[in-house]
Each structure stands twice: as structure tokens, then as C-alpha cells.
Amino acid sequence: SSSSGGSAAIWPPTVKPTPVSCVSTALTGSHTTYNVGPGQSYATLTAVPWLSLQPGDVVNIYYQATPYATKIGLQAVGTAAQPIIINGVTDANCDRPIITGENAVESTDSISAGFWATSAGSVVEPEGVIVFVWGPTQAYATLQSYITIQNVEVTGGKRTNTYTNHSGSVVHYDTSGASGIYGVAVQYLTIQYDTITGNDEGVFLNSQDSARTSYYITLRGNDIYANGLVGSYLEHNIYVQGVRSLYEGNYIGAEIVGAQGSSLKDRSSGPVIRNNYIVASARAIDLVDTQDSPVVLDDPLYNYGWVYGNVIVDDCSLNICSTDLIHWGGDSSGNQACSSNYHNGPLFFYFNTVVVENIPEAGTRMGIFDMPCNQQSVDAADNIIEFNLTGANDVFELGICCGTVNLVDTNWITTGYVGSGENGATVTLNKTGTVIIGTNPLLNADFTLSATSGSP
């Protein structure tokens, strides 16, 4: 329990139950309800008055076979009691309405209001399909707040795609890469039960300075996969920087083959990653230092992170896999350099199942925890860590480079692991609990636990 950003909060919040059905229905707003789609009040997303959304508004987007090719700019500010909800209404087969950036046009009201012609708007116009930024009548650095985006698919935010901009010109998205959902700075944003795929970067939510800092971002129950930019390590399925980000119940898949980014990258204070199924890209989980926000750095939970209840799979047969699965600490000063701005504290890692398989060649070094310096540590408890080394001279390391790995309570680990890192570096390995060594943890086919999982 701690406070940050001017409001008290229990961190993390309790787990929200998963919906019992994948079919989503229309909602009714406490203020205004906008219904969009075939036979509805608004035939297109382009006609919705996005810049006029008020607390308690609901936008219901009904499924149609043709994707909605609309770029959406959002300046909305809801409240805790009356959030603003953008809600996809599926068909009976659970098909979500698709919002695509490919050949998209911008909403009518954003053009007439000059939303994209402001200094901030013009910078972020090519950055994504759904874009959050303060509008022309709002104060500088107004945070879009208390907004939920749910039950939709967002795709097509790619530099190779074009859209029609506010001047009527057909232009490409940012040549450095575009996102499905992009935000300069937001607070209390929830992205849930969505599919986000086919973008250069899936979700990008940033903090830039003390005024432009994001707070309390939640990604819940989404399918986020197959984003990425071939040859680039700068774009990820998820990239968030803010005060206290929460990821729960998501399927986070690998990036596209040839991309070099992470499945999940986060520069937040007190990140919580729980109950997800994560498939590794260059990294599965990349938790590193904040680059721009002193507010994030000053959060009392900045030096702590929590990863628990996840299935984490590193499958090299997918032609994209990781040799250093989980990064904790920082990367802005170079991987071997230490910085006071790094997460210089413990990562709590418990009740996870980690599977490393289909290693392609002999002499491969595979590692779990990559910590750049000795200030970082991992407290690992009640995990199953299974790996399959088949080649001559393969090595499986719990730690890479530096830091401390504390094996506490009980952990099951495949026989043959080593504790410390490569190139003469030393990882301190403390075994204060029980380590069960075995060859087969007897997992189910989907890597969930069977009745006998964890036996030697």
C-alpha cells in the first residue's frame, strides 16, 4: 500500500474475474450512448464526435465483416465514478469489431476542430491508429483519464501502411514505426479483452517529464501478438512507461519473425505482471529504468517489481526466441553499466511456470534472469523452471551477468542448471529454500500444472 501521483492506492488492486463468455454486448452510458455500425445511429467511426466524449459516455462499436478504417484521436477525460468506455459488440461467434489503420481516414470532428494541427497533434498524428493527446482547447499536458477500451481488435498501425491525414493527403505512418494504441501520457487507462496485432508496435504509452507522466495503466485479458518491426529492437508488443502498470490475464505472444523487440517492455514503477501466458520474443519480460519521468523515479515502489502466476514459454521452434528471458534493472546506461536510476531492488518472482524448449543448436547459452549490476536481485519462490538442453556444450543459467538470485521456499528446476553468468561474470545464488531437481515436471500439454506437477 502506498500513494503516488497525488492519490492513495492499494497496489496492486485485487484480481478482476475473467468474463464467463467471449460474447460482448452493448452497454448503456450514464451520460450519452453512441451506437456505431450497421443499422446504428452512426454508420462509421468517422462520424462519432470523439472530441466531445464526456464522463459516463459509452461508444458501442458493433461488429461488421469490413474493418472500420478510422484513425481515432482522443482527448477524453472521464472520472472514477463515470469512466468513458469504448466497447466492441461482438457477433455470436465472438468476432470483435476491427479498427484498422490501413487506408484509414480521420474522424470528421478531429479535422474540423484542428485536433491534428496543434503542435502536439501534428507530432503524434503519424504514430498510431488510436492516439491519446491533449486537444486544442485543453491545457498543456492534460492527461486523458479514466478510459476503457474493450472488446475490439486494433491493427494496421504500420509504417508501410498509409492513411489520409487532416490535410487530405495520403501519407505513410511514422517511418520509425507506428502503434496500434499510442499515448503521450494517460492515467487510469484500461485496455481489456482486445486483440492487438499486425502493428509495428502493439501498445505504446509513454511518460516524458514531470508534467507528462502516465499513471495506473492496466492491460487485462488481451490477445497481443505478432507486432514488431523486422530488424529493429525498438518496437515491442507492449511498451509502457508510467507510475504502476498492471498486466493480468493476457495472452502475450511473440513478435513477428525477424523483429528484435520484447514481448513486454515496461519502464514503470512497481510493475505487476500476473496470471498471463507469455511467449518470448528477444525477451519475454523486459523491466527496465524510466528514461524521462522524475515522477516515476520518485515513486516509493520504483525499485520493486512483481511477476507471479504466469506461464512463460521460450520456444525456439517459432524462429524467434530468447537467450535472456527476463530483464530486471535497466538498460539506458548500457547493459554492463550501473545507474542510480535503475530498479536497484528486488523482483519478486513466484508461482510461475517457465518452459525453455526446442533450442536450435549446440553450444547455446540460455538464461532466465538478466540483471545489469549487483544492486538488483530476484526472489524466486514456488516456480517450475523446465528447460530442454539437447546439444553438446549447451548451458542453462539462472542468472546472467550480475545481481543475486534468491531461491526461497520451494522451486522445481530441471537438472543441470548453473547459477552464475557468462564471460566470467558472477551471479550470487542463495538457496535458502528447497530446490527440487528433476527431469520432467509432468506439465499438461499447455504447460499448466497437472496433479503431479513438480515431482522429481
Short mmCIF file of C-alpha atoms in Angstrom, two decimals:
data_model
loop_
_atom_site.label_atom_id
_atom_site.label_comp_id
_atom_site.label_asym_id
_atom_site.label_seq_id
_atom_site.Cartn_x
_atom_site.Cartn_y
_atom_site.Cartn_z
CA SER A 1 0.00 0.00 0.00
CA SER A 2 1.40 3.37 -0.99
CA SER A 3 0.43 6.66 -2.57
CA SER A 4 1.69 8.32 -5.71
CA GLY A 5 0.62 10.93 -8.21
CA GLY A 6 -1.44 12.74 -5.60
CA SER A 7 -3.87 9.89 -4.87
CA ALA A 8 -3.74 6.99 -2.46
CA ALA A 9 -3.96 3.49 -3.87
CA ILE A 10 -3.65 -0.10 -2.75
CA TRP A 11 -1.15 -1.72 -5.07
CA PRO A 12 -1.83 -3.94 -6.81
CA PRO A 13 -5.62 -3.96 -6.92
CA THR A 14 -7.48 -7.24 -6.49
CA VAL A 15 -7.73 -9.55 -9.49
CA LYS A 16 -10.76 -8.88 -11.67
CA PRO A 17 -12.70 -12.03 -12.64
CA THR A 18 -12.50 -13.15 -16.26
CA PRO A 19 -15.77 -12.79 -18.20
CA VAL A 20 -17.63 -16.10 -18.47
CA SER A 21 -18.33 -15.56 -22.19
CA CYS A 22 -16.35 -14.16 -25.09
CA VAL A 23 -19.55 -12.62 -26.47
CA SER A 24 -19.76 -8.94 -25.58
CA THR A 25 -22.98 -6.92 -25.69
CA ALA A 26 -23.87 -3.26 -25.93
CA LEU A 27 -23.60 -1.06 -22.85
CA THR A 28 -25.62 1.98 -21.82
CA GLY A 29 -23.78 5.11 -20.77
CA SER A 30 -24.78 7.07 -17.70
CA HIS A 31 -24.37 10.21 -19.83
CA THR A 32 -24.63 9.52 -23.58
CA THR A 33 -24.56 6.31 -25.60
CA TYR A 34 -23.18 6.29 -29.13
CA ASN A 35 -24.00 3.22 -31.22
CA VAL A 36 -21.86 2.64 -34.31
CA GLY A 37 -22.21 0.11 -37.11
CA PRO A 38 -24.72 -1.45 -39.48
CA GLY A 39 -28.23 -0.17 -38.72
CA GLN A 40 -26.99 2.02 -35.84
CA SER A 41 -27.17 5.78 -35.28
CA TYR A 42 -23.63 6.19 -36.63
CA ALA A 43 -22.72 4.16 -39.69
CA THR A 44 -18.99 4.83 -39.37
CA LEU A 45 -16.46 5.55 -36.65
CA THR A 46 -15.50 8.65 -38.63
CA ALA A 47 -18.82 10.30 -37.77
CA VAL A 48 -18.59 9.77 -34.00
CA PRO A 49 -17.92 13.03 -32.08
CA TRP A 50 -14.81 11.66 -30.38
CA LEU A 51 -13.62 15.03 -29.12
CA SER A 52 -16.93 15.61 -27.31
CA LEU A 53 -16.85 12.50 -25.13
CA GLN A 54 -17.81 13.25 -21.54
CA PRO A 55 -17.72 11.30 -18.25
CA GLY A 56 -20.21 8.44 -18.40
CA ASP A 57 -20.25 8.20 -22.20
CA VAL A 58 -20.22 4.82 -23.95
CA VAL A 59 -19.32 4.20 -27.59
CA ASN A 60 -20.64 0.81 -28.72
CA ILE A 61 -18.88 -0.40 -31.88
CA TYR A 62 -20.83 -3.23 -33.49
CA TYR A 63 -19.05 -6.00 -35.36
CA GLN A 64 -19.12 -5.86 -39.15
CA ALA A 65 -17.23 -8.01 -41.62
CA THR A 66 -15.41 -4.99 -43.07
CA PRO A 67 -12.90 -3.37 -40.70
CA TYR A 68 -13.51 0.19 -39.57
CA ALA A 69 -10.71 2.12 -41.31
CA THR A 70 -10.61 5.13 -38.99
CA LYS A 71 -7.78 6.87 -37.13
CA ILE A 72 -9.13 7.99 -33.78
CA GLY A 73 -7.80 10.92 -31.76
CA LEU A 74 -8.83 11.01 -28.09
CA GLN A 75 -8.69 13.92 -25.65
CA ALA A 76 -11.32 12.45 -23.34
CA VAL A 77 -11.30 12.89 -19.56
CA GLY A 78 -13.62 10.68 -17.53
CA THR A 79 -13.87 10.18 -13.79
CA ALA A 80 -13.56 7.22 -11.45
CA ALA A 81 -17.32 7.22 -10.91
CA GLN A 82 -18.11 7.81 -14.60
CA PRO A 83 -15.45 6.35 -16.86
CA ILE A 84 -15.60 6.65 -20.63
CA ILE A 85 -15.96 3.25 -22.29
CA ILE A 86 -15.22 2.34 -25.90
CA ASN A 87 -16.91 -1.03 -26.18
CA GLY A 88 -16.84 -3.54 -29.00
CA VAL A 89 -20.01 -5.54 -29.54
CA THR A 90 -19.12 -8.96 -30.91
CA ASP A 91 -21.20 -11.21 -33.10
CA ALA A 92 -22.44 -14.56 -31.81
CA ASN A 93 -19.12 -16.17 -32.81
CA CYS A 94 -17.15 -13.77 -30.59
CA ASP A 95 -15.75 -11.86 -33.58
CA ARG A 96 -14.61 -8.46 -32.39
CA PRO A 97 -15.05 -5.30 -34.47
CA ILE A 98 -11.77 -4.44 -36.17
CA ILE A 99 -10.31 -0.92 -36.20
CA THR A 100 -7.56 -0.70 -38.80
CA GLY A 101 -5.04 1.96 -39.67
CA GLU A 102 -4.65 0.65 -43.20
CA ASN A 103 -6.14 3.16 -45.67
CA ALA A 104 -7.76 4.88 -42.71
CA VAL A 105 -9.35 8.31 -42.60
CA GLU A 106 -9.55 10.61 -39.60
CA SER A 107 -12.72 11.44 -37.73
CA THR A 108 -14.69 14.37 -39.04
CA ASP A 109 -14.67 16.27 -35.77
CA SER A 110 -10.90 15.96 -35.29
CA ILE A 111 -10.34 17.60 -38.66
CA SER A 112 -12.86 20.41 -38.13
CA ALA A 113 -11.52 21.14 -34.65
CA GLY A 114 -7.89 21.26 -35.79
CA PHE A 115 -7.00 18.44 -33.40
CA TRP A 116 -4.11 17.24 -35.56
CA ALA A 117 -2.96 20.75 -36.48
CA THR A 118 -1.78 21.69 -32.98
CA SER A 119 1.92 21.36 -32.13
CA ALA A 120 1.27 18.22 -30.10
CA GLY A 121 -1.25 16.77 -32.54
CA SER A 122 0.98 17.20 -35.55
CA VAL A 123 3.79 15.32 -33.85
CA VAL A 124 1.70 12.28 -32.89
CA GLU A 125 -0.61 12.16 -35.93
CA PRO A 126 1.51 9.52 -37.74
CA GLU A 127 2.22 7.49 -34.60
CA GLY A 128 -0.80 5.24 -34.26
CA VAL A 129 -4.33 4.11 -35.04
CA ILE A 130 -5.84 5.16 -31.69
CA VAL A 131 -3.92 8.16 -30.34
CA PHE A 132 -4.21 9.92 -26.98
CA VAL A 133 -3.07 13.55 -26.67
CA TRP A 134 -4.45 16.77 -25.20
CA GLY A 135 -6.61 18.69 -27.63
CA PRO A 136 -6.60 22.26 -28.97
CA THR A 137 -8.90 23.60 -26.24
CA GLN A 138 -7.21 21.76 -23.36
CA ALA A 139 -4.34 22.86 -21.15
CA TYR A 140 -0.87 21.64 -21.98
CA ALA A 141 -0.25 18.07 -20.79
CA THR A 142 -3.87 17.36 -19.88
CA LEU A 143 -3.96 13.64 -19.17
CA GLN A 144 -6.64 11.57 -20.83
CA SER A 145 -8.17 9.81 -17.87
CA TYR A 146 -10.50 7.01 -16.76
CA ILE A 147 -10.99 5.49 -20.19
CA THR A 148 -11.59 1.84 -21.03
CA ILE A 149 -11.09 0.31 -24.48
CA GLN A 150 -12.54 -3.19 -24.62
CA ASN A 151 -13.63 -5.98 -26.97
CA VAL A 152 -12.12 -4.57 -30.17
CA GLU A 153 -9.26 -5.52 -32.47
CA VAL A 154 -6.70 -2.86 -33.36
CA THR A 155 -4.40 -3.45 -36.31
CA GLY A 156 -2.71 -1.78 -39.26
CA GLY A 157 -0.50 0.72 -37.41
CA LYS A 158 2.45 0.06 -39.69
CA ARG A 159 4.94 2.31 -41.41
CA THR A 160 4.23 0.53 -44.70
CA ASN A 161 0.54 1.48 -44.50
CA THR A 162 -0.97 4.81 -45.50
CA TYR A 163 -3.83 6.94 -44.20
CA THR A 164 -5.48 10.19 -45.22
CA ASN A 165 -4.27 12.94 -42.91
CA HIS A 166 -6.08 16.06 -41.70
CA SER A 167 -4.99 17.99 -44.81
CA GLY A 168 -6.45 15.37 -47.12
CA SER A 169 -3.10 13.95 -48.19
CA VAL A 170 -2.43 10.22 -48.32
CA VAL A 171 0.69 9.68 -46.21
CA HIS A 172 2.57 6.86 -44.52
CA TYR A 173 2.71 6.33 -40.79
CA ASP A 174 5.95 7.18 -38.98
CA THR A 175 8.83 5.58 -40.86
CA SER A 176 10.37 4.63 -37.49
CA GLY A 177 7.31 2.53 -36.70
CA ALA A 178 3.70 3.11 -35.65
CA SER A 179 1.48 1.66 -32.92
CA GLY A 180 -1.98 0.21 -32.63
CA ILE A 181 -2.61 2.29 -29.49
CA TYR A 182 -0.36 5.28 -28.78
CA GLY A 183 -0.45 7.71 -25.87
CA VAL A 184 1.75 10.67 -24.88
CA ALA A 185 0.61 10.47 -21.26
CA VAL A 186 -2.56 8.97 -19.78
CA GLN A 187 -3.91 7.94 -16.42
CA TYR A 188 -6.31 5.23 -15.31
CA LEU A 189 -6.45 3.79 -18.81
CA THR A 190 -7.72 0.21 -19.08
CA ILE A 191 -7.19 -1.83 -22.24
CA GLN A 192 -9.04 -5.11 -21.82
CA TYR A 193 -10.33 -8.09 -23.79
CA ASP A 194 -8.91 -6.68 -27.02
CA THR A 195 -6.85 -8.16 -29.84
CA ILE A 196 -3.86 -6.05 -30.83
CA THR A 197 -1.86 -7.46 -33.71
CA GLY A 198 -0.35 -6.52 -37.05
CA ASN A 199 1.23 -3.23 -35.90
CA ASP A 200 4.87 -2.14 -35.75
CA GLU A 201 4.29 -1.70 -32.01
CA GLY A 202 1.19 -3.03 -30.32
CA VAL A 203 0.69 -0.65 -27.39
CA PHE A 204 2.91 2.36 -26.67
CA LEU A 205 2.08 4.50 -23.63
CA ASN A 206 4.70 6.97 -22.50
CA SER A 207 5.90 9.39 -19.85
CA GLN A 208 8.12 12.27 -20.91
CA ASP A 209 8.67 14.59 -17.95
CA SER A 210 7.09 15.59 -14.64
CA ALA A 211 4.06 17.13 -16.38
CA ARG A 212 3.62 14.37 -18.97
CA THR A 213 3.64 11.26 -16.79
CA SER A 214 1.30 8.29 -17.15
CA TYR A 215 -0.33 6.70 -14.10
CA TYR A 216 -2.05 3.39 -13.39
CA ILE A 217 -2.28 1.73 -16.79
CA THR A 218 -3.97 -1.68 -16.88
CA LEU A 219 -3.81 -4.28 -19.66
CA ARG A 220 -6.20 -7.13 -18.88
CA GLY A 221 -7.36 -10.21 -20.76
CA ASN A 222 -5.99 -9.14 -24.14
CA ASP A 223 -4.50 -11.09 -27.04
CA ILE A 224 -1.40 -9.13 -28.05
CA TYR A 225 0.90 -10.80 -30.54
CA ALA A 226 2.63 -10.64 -33.96
CA ASN A 227 3.52 -6.97 -33.77
CA GLY A 228 7.08 -5.79 -34.36
CA LEU A 229 9.39 -4.36 -36.97
CA VAL A 230 11.84 -6.63 -38.76
CA GLY A 231 15.44 -5.83 -37.87
CA SER A 232 14.53 -3.40 -35.05
CA TYR A 233 14.86 -3.86 -31.28
CA LEU A 234 12.97 -0.63 -30.53
CA GLU A 235 9.40 -1.80 -31.17
CA HIS A 236 7.60 -4.27 -28.92
CA ASN A 237 4.23 -5.93 -28.48
CA ILE A 238 3.79 -3.76 -25.38
CA TYR A 239 5.88 -0.75 -24.31
CA VAL A 240 4.69 1.22 -21.27
CA GLN A 241 6.34 3.83 -19.05
CA GLY A 242 4.39 5.18 -16.09
CA VAL A 243 3.59 5.00 -12.42
CA ARG A 244 2.45 1.46 -11.56
CA SER A 245 1.40 -0.57 -14.55
CA LEU A 246 -0.63 -3.78 -14.26
CA TYR A 247 -0.74 -6.68 -16.70
CA GLU A 248 -3.10 -9.53 -15.86
CA GLY A 249 -4.73 -12.41 -17.68
CA ASN A 250 -3.29 -11.56 -21.10
CA TYR A 251 -2.03 -13.79 -23.87
CA ILE A 252 1.15 -12.02 -24.95
CA GLY A 253 2.60 -13.81 -27.95
CA ALA A 254 5.86 -13.49 -29.83
CA GLU A 255 6.63 -10.66 -32.21
CA ILE A 256 6.84 -11.33 -35.94
CA VAL A 257 9.82 -13.34 -37.17
CA GLY A 258 12.79 -11.05 -37.73
CA ALA A 259 11.74 -8.47 -35.13
CA GLN A 260 14.18 -7.96 -32.27
CA GLY A 261 11.96 -6.35 -29.64
CA SER A 262 10.43 -7.78 -26.48
CA SER A 263 7.07 -9.37 -25.89
CA LEU A 264 6.50 -7.00 -22.96
CA LYS A 265 8.71 -3.99 -22.18
CA ASP A 266 7.96 -1.76 -19.23
CA ARG A 267 9.73 1.25 -17.68
CA SER A 268 7.23 1.78 -14.88
CA SER A 269 7.50 1.91 -11.12
CA GLY A 270 6.13 -1.10 -9.25
CA PRO A 271 5.12 -3.13 -12.33
CA VAL A 272 2.85 -6.11 -11.64
CA ILE A 273 2.70 -8.95 -14.19
CA ARG A 274 0.35 -11.69 -13.08
CA ASN A 275 -1.60 -14.62 -14.48
CA ASN A 276 -0.51 -14.12 -18.10
CA TYR A 277 0.58 -16.56 -20.80
CA ILE A 278 3.71 -15.02 -22.32
CA VAL A 279 5.65 -16.32 -25.33
CA ALA A 280 9.16 -14.93 -25.59
CA SER A 281 10.47 -12.72 -28.36
CA ALA A 282 14.03 -11.35 -27.95
CA ARG A 283 12.93 -11.13 -24.32
CA ALA A 284 9.72 -12.30 -22.70
CA ILE A 285 9.66 -9.63 -19.97
CA ASP A 286 11.84 -6.52 -20.06
CA LEU A 287 11.55 -4.39 -16.90
CA VAL A 288 13.98 -1.50 -17.05
CA ASP A 289 14.58 2.05 -15.88
CA THR A 290 12.43 5.06 -16.57
CA GLN A 291 14.05 7.33 -19.13
CA ASP A 292 12.27 10.63 -18.75
CA SER A 293 9.95 10.96 -15.76
CA PRO A 294 11.20 12.06 -12.33
CA VAL A 295 7.70 11.26 -11.01
CA VAL A 296 8.11 7.59 -11.93
CA LEU A 297 11.61 7.58 -10.43
CA ASP A 298 10.40 9.10 -7.14
CA ASP A 299 7.60 6.58 -6.59
CA PRO A 300 8.29 4.61 -3.37
CA LEU A 301 7.73 1.38 -5.31
CA TYR A 302 10.18 2.24 -8.08
CA ASN A 303 12.77 -0.34 -7.04
CA TYR A 304 10.27 -3.21 -6.81
CA GLY A 305 8.54 -5.42 -9.33
CA TRP A 306 6.21 -8.43 -9.14
CA VAL A 307 5.90 -11.30 -11.62
CA TYR A 308 3.63 -14.12 -10.45
CA GLY A 309 1.21 -16.77 -11.62
CA ASN A 310 2.41 -16.66 -15.23
CA VAL A 311 3.20 -19.28 -17.85
CA ILE A 312 6.32 -18.08 -19.68
CA VAL A 313 7.34 -20.05 -22.77
CA ASP A 314 10.57 -19.70 -24.75
CA ASP A 315 10.08 -21.83 -27.87
CA CYS A 316 12.88 -21.57 -30.40
CA SER A 317 10.93 -23.58 -32.97
CA LEU A 318 8.97 -20.37 -33.61
CA ASN A 319 12.14 -18.90 -35.20
CA ILE A 320 12.11 -16.18 -32.56
CA CYS A 321 13.24 -16.90 -29.01
CA SER A 322 15.26 -15.52 -26.14
CA THR A 323 18.58 -16.43 -24.58
CA ASP A 324 17.99 -13.97 -21.71
CA LEU A 325 14.36 -14.30 -20.87
CA ILE A 326 13.65 -11.80 -18.09
CA HIS A 327 15.45 -8.47 -17.79
CA TRP A 328 15.31 -6.64 -14.47
CA GLY A 329 17.06 -3.36 -13.67
CA GLY A 330 17.82 -1.03 -16.55
CA ASP A 331 19.30 -0.55 -19.98
CA SER A 332 19.76 3.18 -20.52
CA SER A 333 23.40 3.16 -19.38
CA GLY A 334 24.37 0.07 -21.33
CA ASN A 335 23.87 -3.49 -20.16
CA GLN A 336 27.09 -3.67 -18.14
CA ALA A 337 26.86 -0.23 -16.52
CA CYS A 338 25.12 0.54 -13.23
CA SER A 339 22.94 3.59 -12.65
CA SER A 340 21.14 5.04 -9.65
CA ASN A 341 18.11 5.32 -11.95
CA TYR A 342 17.90 1.57 -12.40
CA HIS A 343 15.46 -0.61 -10.46
CA ASN A 344 18.00 -1.26 -7.73
CA GLY A 345 15.97 -3.65 -5.62
CA PRO A 346 14.14 -6.97 -5.67
CA LEU A 347 11.99 -8.53 -8.36
CA PHE A 348 9.52 -10.87 -6.68
CA PHE A 349 9.09 -13.89 -8.96
CA TYR A 350 6.75 -16.59 -7.72
CA PHE A 351 4.19 -19.22 -8.76
CA ASN A 352 5.40 -19.06 -12.37
CA THR A 353 5.91 -21.89 -14.84
CA VAL A 354 8.86 -21.26 -17.17
CA VAL A 355 9.50 -23.56 -20.13
CA VAL A 356 12.52 -23.28 -22.46
CA GLU A 357 12.38 -25.69 -25.38
CA ASN A 358 13.48 -26.54 -28.92
CA ILE A 359 16.92 -24.95 -28.61
CA PRO A 360 18.23 -24.99 -32.19
CA GLU A 361 21.96 -25.62 -31.98
CA ALA A 362 24.76 -26.94 -29.81
CA GLY A 363 26.76 -24.62 -27.59
CA THR A 364 23.82 -22.36 -26.80
CA ARG A 365 23.75 -20.40 -23.54
CA MET A 366 20.23 -19.86 -22.24
CA GLY A 367 19.48 -17.70 -19.22
CA ILE A 368 16.49 -16.66 -17.12
CA PHE A 369 17.35 -13.53 -15.14
CA ASP A 370 19.40 -10.76 -16.74
CA MET A 371 20.45 -8.15 -14.18
CA PRO A 372 22.96 -5.48 -15.23
CA CYS A 373 24.64 -4.91 -11.87
CA ASN A 374 24.82 -6.18 -8.30
CA GLN A 375 22.15 -3.85 -6.91
CA GLN A 376 19.42 -5.98 -8.47
CA SER A 377 18.06 -9.20 -7.01
CA VAL A 378 15.36 -11.76 -7.71
CA ASP A 379 13.41 -13.57 -5.01
CA ALA A 380 12.19 -16.74 -6.74
CA ALA A 381 9.66 -18.89 -4.88
CA ASP A 382 7.35 -21.77 -5.80
CA ASN A 383 8.23 -21.79 -9.51
CA ILE A 384 8.67 -24.58 -12.04
CA ILE A 385 11.58 -23.92 -14.41
CA GLU A 386 11.87 -26.53 -17.14
CA PHE A 387 14.46 -26.50 -19.89
CA ASN A 388 15.49 -28.95 -22.55
CA LEU A 389 19.19 -28.80 -23.47
CA THR A 390 19.89 -31.22 -26.29
CA GLY A 391 23.14 -30.01 -27.86
CA ALA A 392 26.71 -30.55 -26.77
CA ASN A 393 28.03 -27.76 -24.51
CA ASP A 394 24.60 -26.18 -24.02
CA VAL A 395 24.45 -24.20 -20.77
CA PHE A 396 21.40 -23.11 -18.81
CA GLU A 397 21.98 -20.21 -16.38
CA LEU A 398 19.59 -18.91 -13.77
CA GLY A 399 21.43 -15.58 -13.80
CA ILE A 400 23.25 -13.61 -16.46
CA CYS A 401 25.99 -11.09 -15.72
CA CYS A 402 25.32 -9.87 -12.20
CA GLY A 403 22.97 -9.50 -9.26
CA THR A 404 21.58 -12.02 -6.80
CA VAL A 405 19.13 -14.86 -7.31
CA ASN A 406 17.48 -15.99 -4.07
CA LEU A 407 15.79 -19.40 -4.33
CA VAL A 408 13.34 -19.29 -1.43
CA ASP A 409 10.50 -21.54 -0.32
CA THR A 410 10.34 -24.36 -2.93
CA ASN A 411 11.33 -24.31 -6.61
CA TRP A 412 11.40 -27.14 -9.15
CA ILE A 413 14.26 -26.80 -11.68
CA THR A 414 15.44 -29.18 -14.39
CA THR A 415 18.68 -30.92 -13.52
CA GLY A 416 21.82 -29.38 -15.00
CA TYR A 417 21.30 -25.68 -14.35
CA VAL A 418 24.12 -23.39 -13.26
CA GLY A 419 23.71 -20.35 -11.10
CA SER A 420 26.06 -17.76 -12.50
CA GLY A 421 26.68 -15.98 -15.68
CA GLU A 422 28.73 -15.70 -18.77
CA ASN A 423 32.08 -14.14 -19.65
CA GLY A 424 33.47 -14.53 -16.16
CA ALA A 425 30.65 -12.56 -14.52
CA THR A 426 29.29 -13.81 -11.24
CA VAL A 427 25.71 -14.10 -10.11
CA THR A 428 25.25 -14.68 -6.40
CA LEU A 429 22.99 -17.70 -5.91
CA ASN A 430 21.41 -18.14 -2.48
CA LYS A 431 19.43 -21.31 -1.85
CA THR A 432 17.64 -20.73 1.43
CA GLY A 433 14.66 -22.84 0.44
CA THR A 434 14.16 -26.24 -1.16
CA VAL A 435 15.22 -26.85 -4.75
CA ILE A 436 13.66 -29.94 -6.29
CA ILE A 437 15.78 -31.22 -9.16
CA GLY A 438 14.16 -33.38 -11.82
CA THR A 439 13.91 -34.20 -15.49
CA ASN A 440 10.18 -33.88 -16.13
CA PRO A 441 7.78 -31.68 -14.15
CA LEU A 442 4.79 -33.55 -15.66
CA LEU A 443 3.04 -30.48 -17.00
CA ASN A 444 -0.06 -30.61 -19.14
CA ALA A 445 0.30 -30.03 -22.89
CA ASP A 446 -0.50 -26.32 -22.45
CA PHE A 447 2.13 -26.08 -19.65
CA THR A 448 -0.46 -25.74 -16.94
CA LEU A 449 0.02 -27.80 -13.80
CA SER A 450 -1.10 -31.40 -13.62
CA ALA A 451 -1.94 -33.16 -10.38
CA THR A 452 1.64 -34.42 -10.12
CA SER A 453 3.49 -31.36 -11.44
CA GLY A 454 6.75 -30.58 -9.67
CA SER A 455 7.61 -34.13 -8.66
CA PRO A 456 11.31 -35.02 -9.16
#
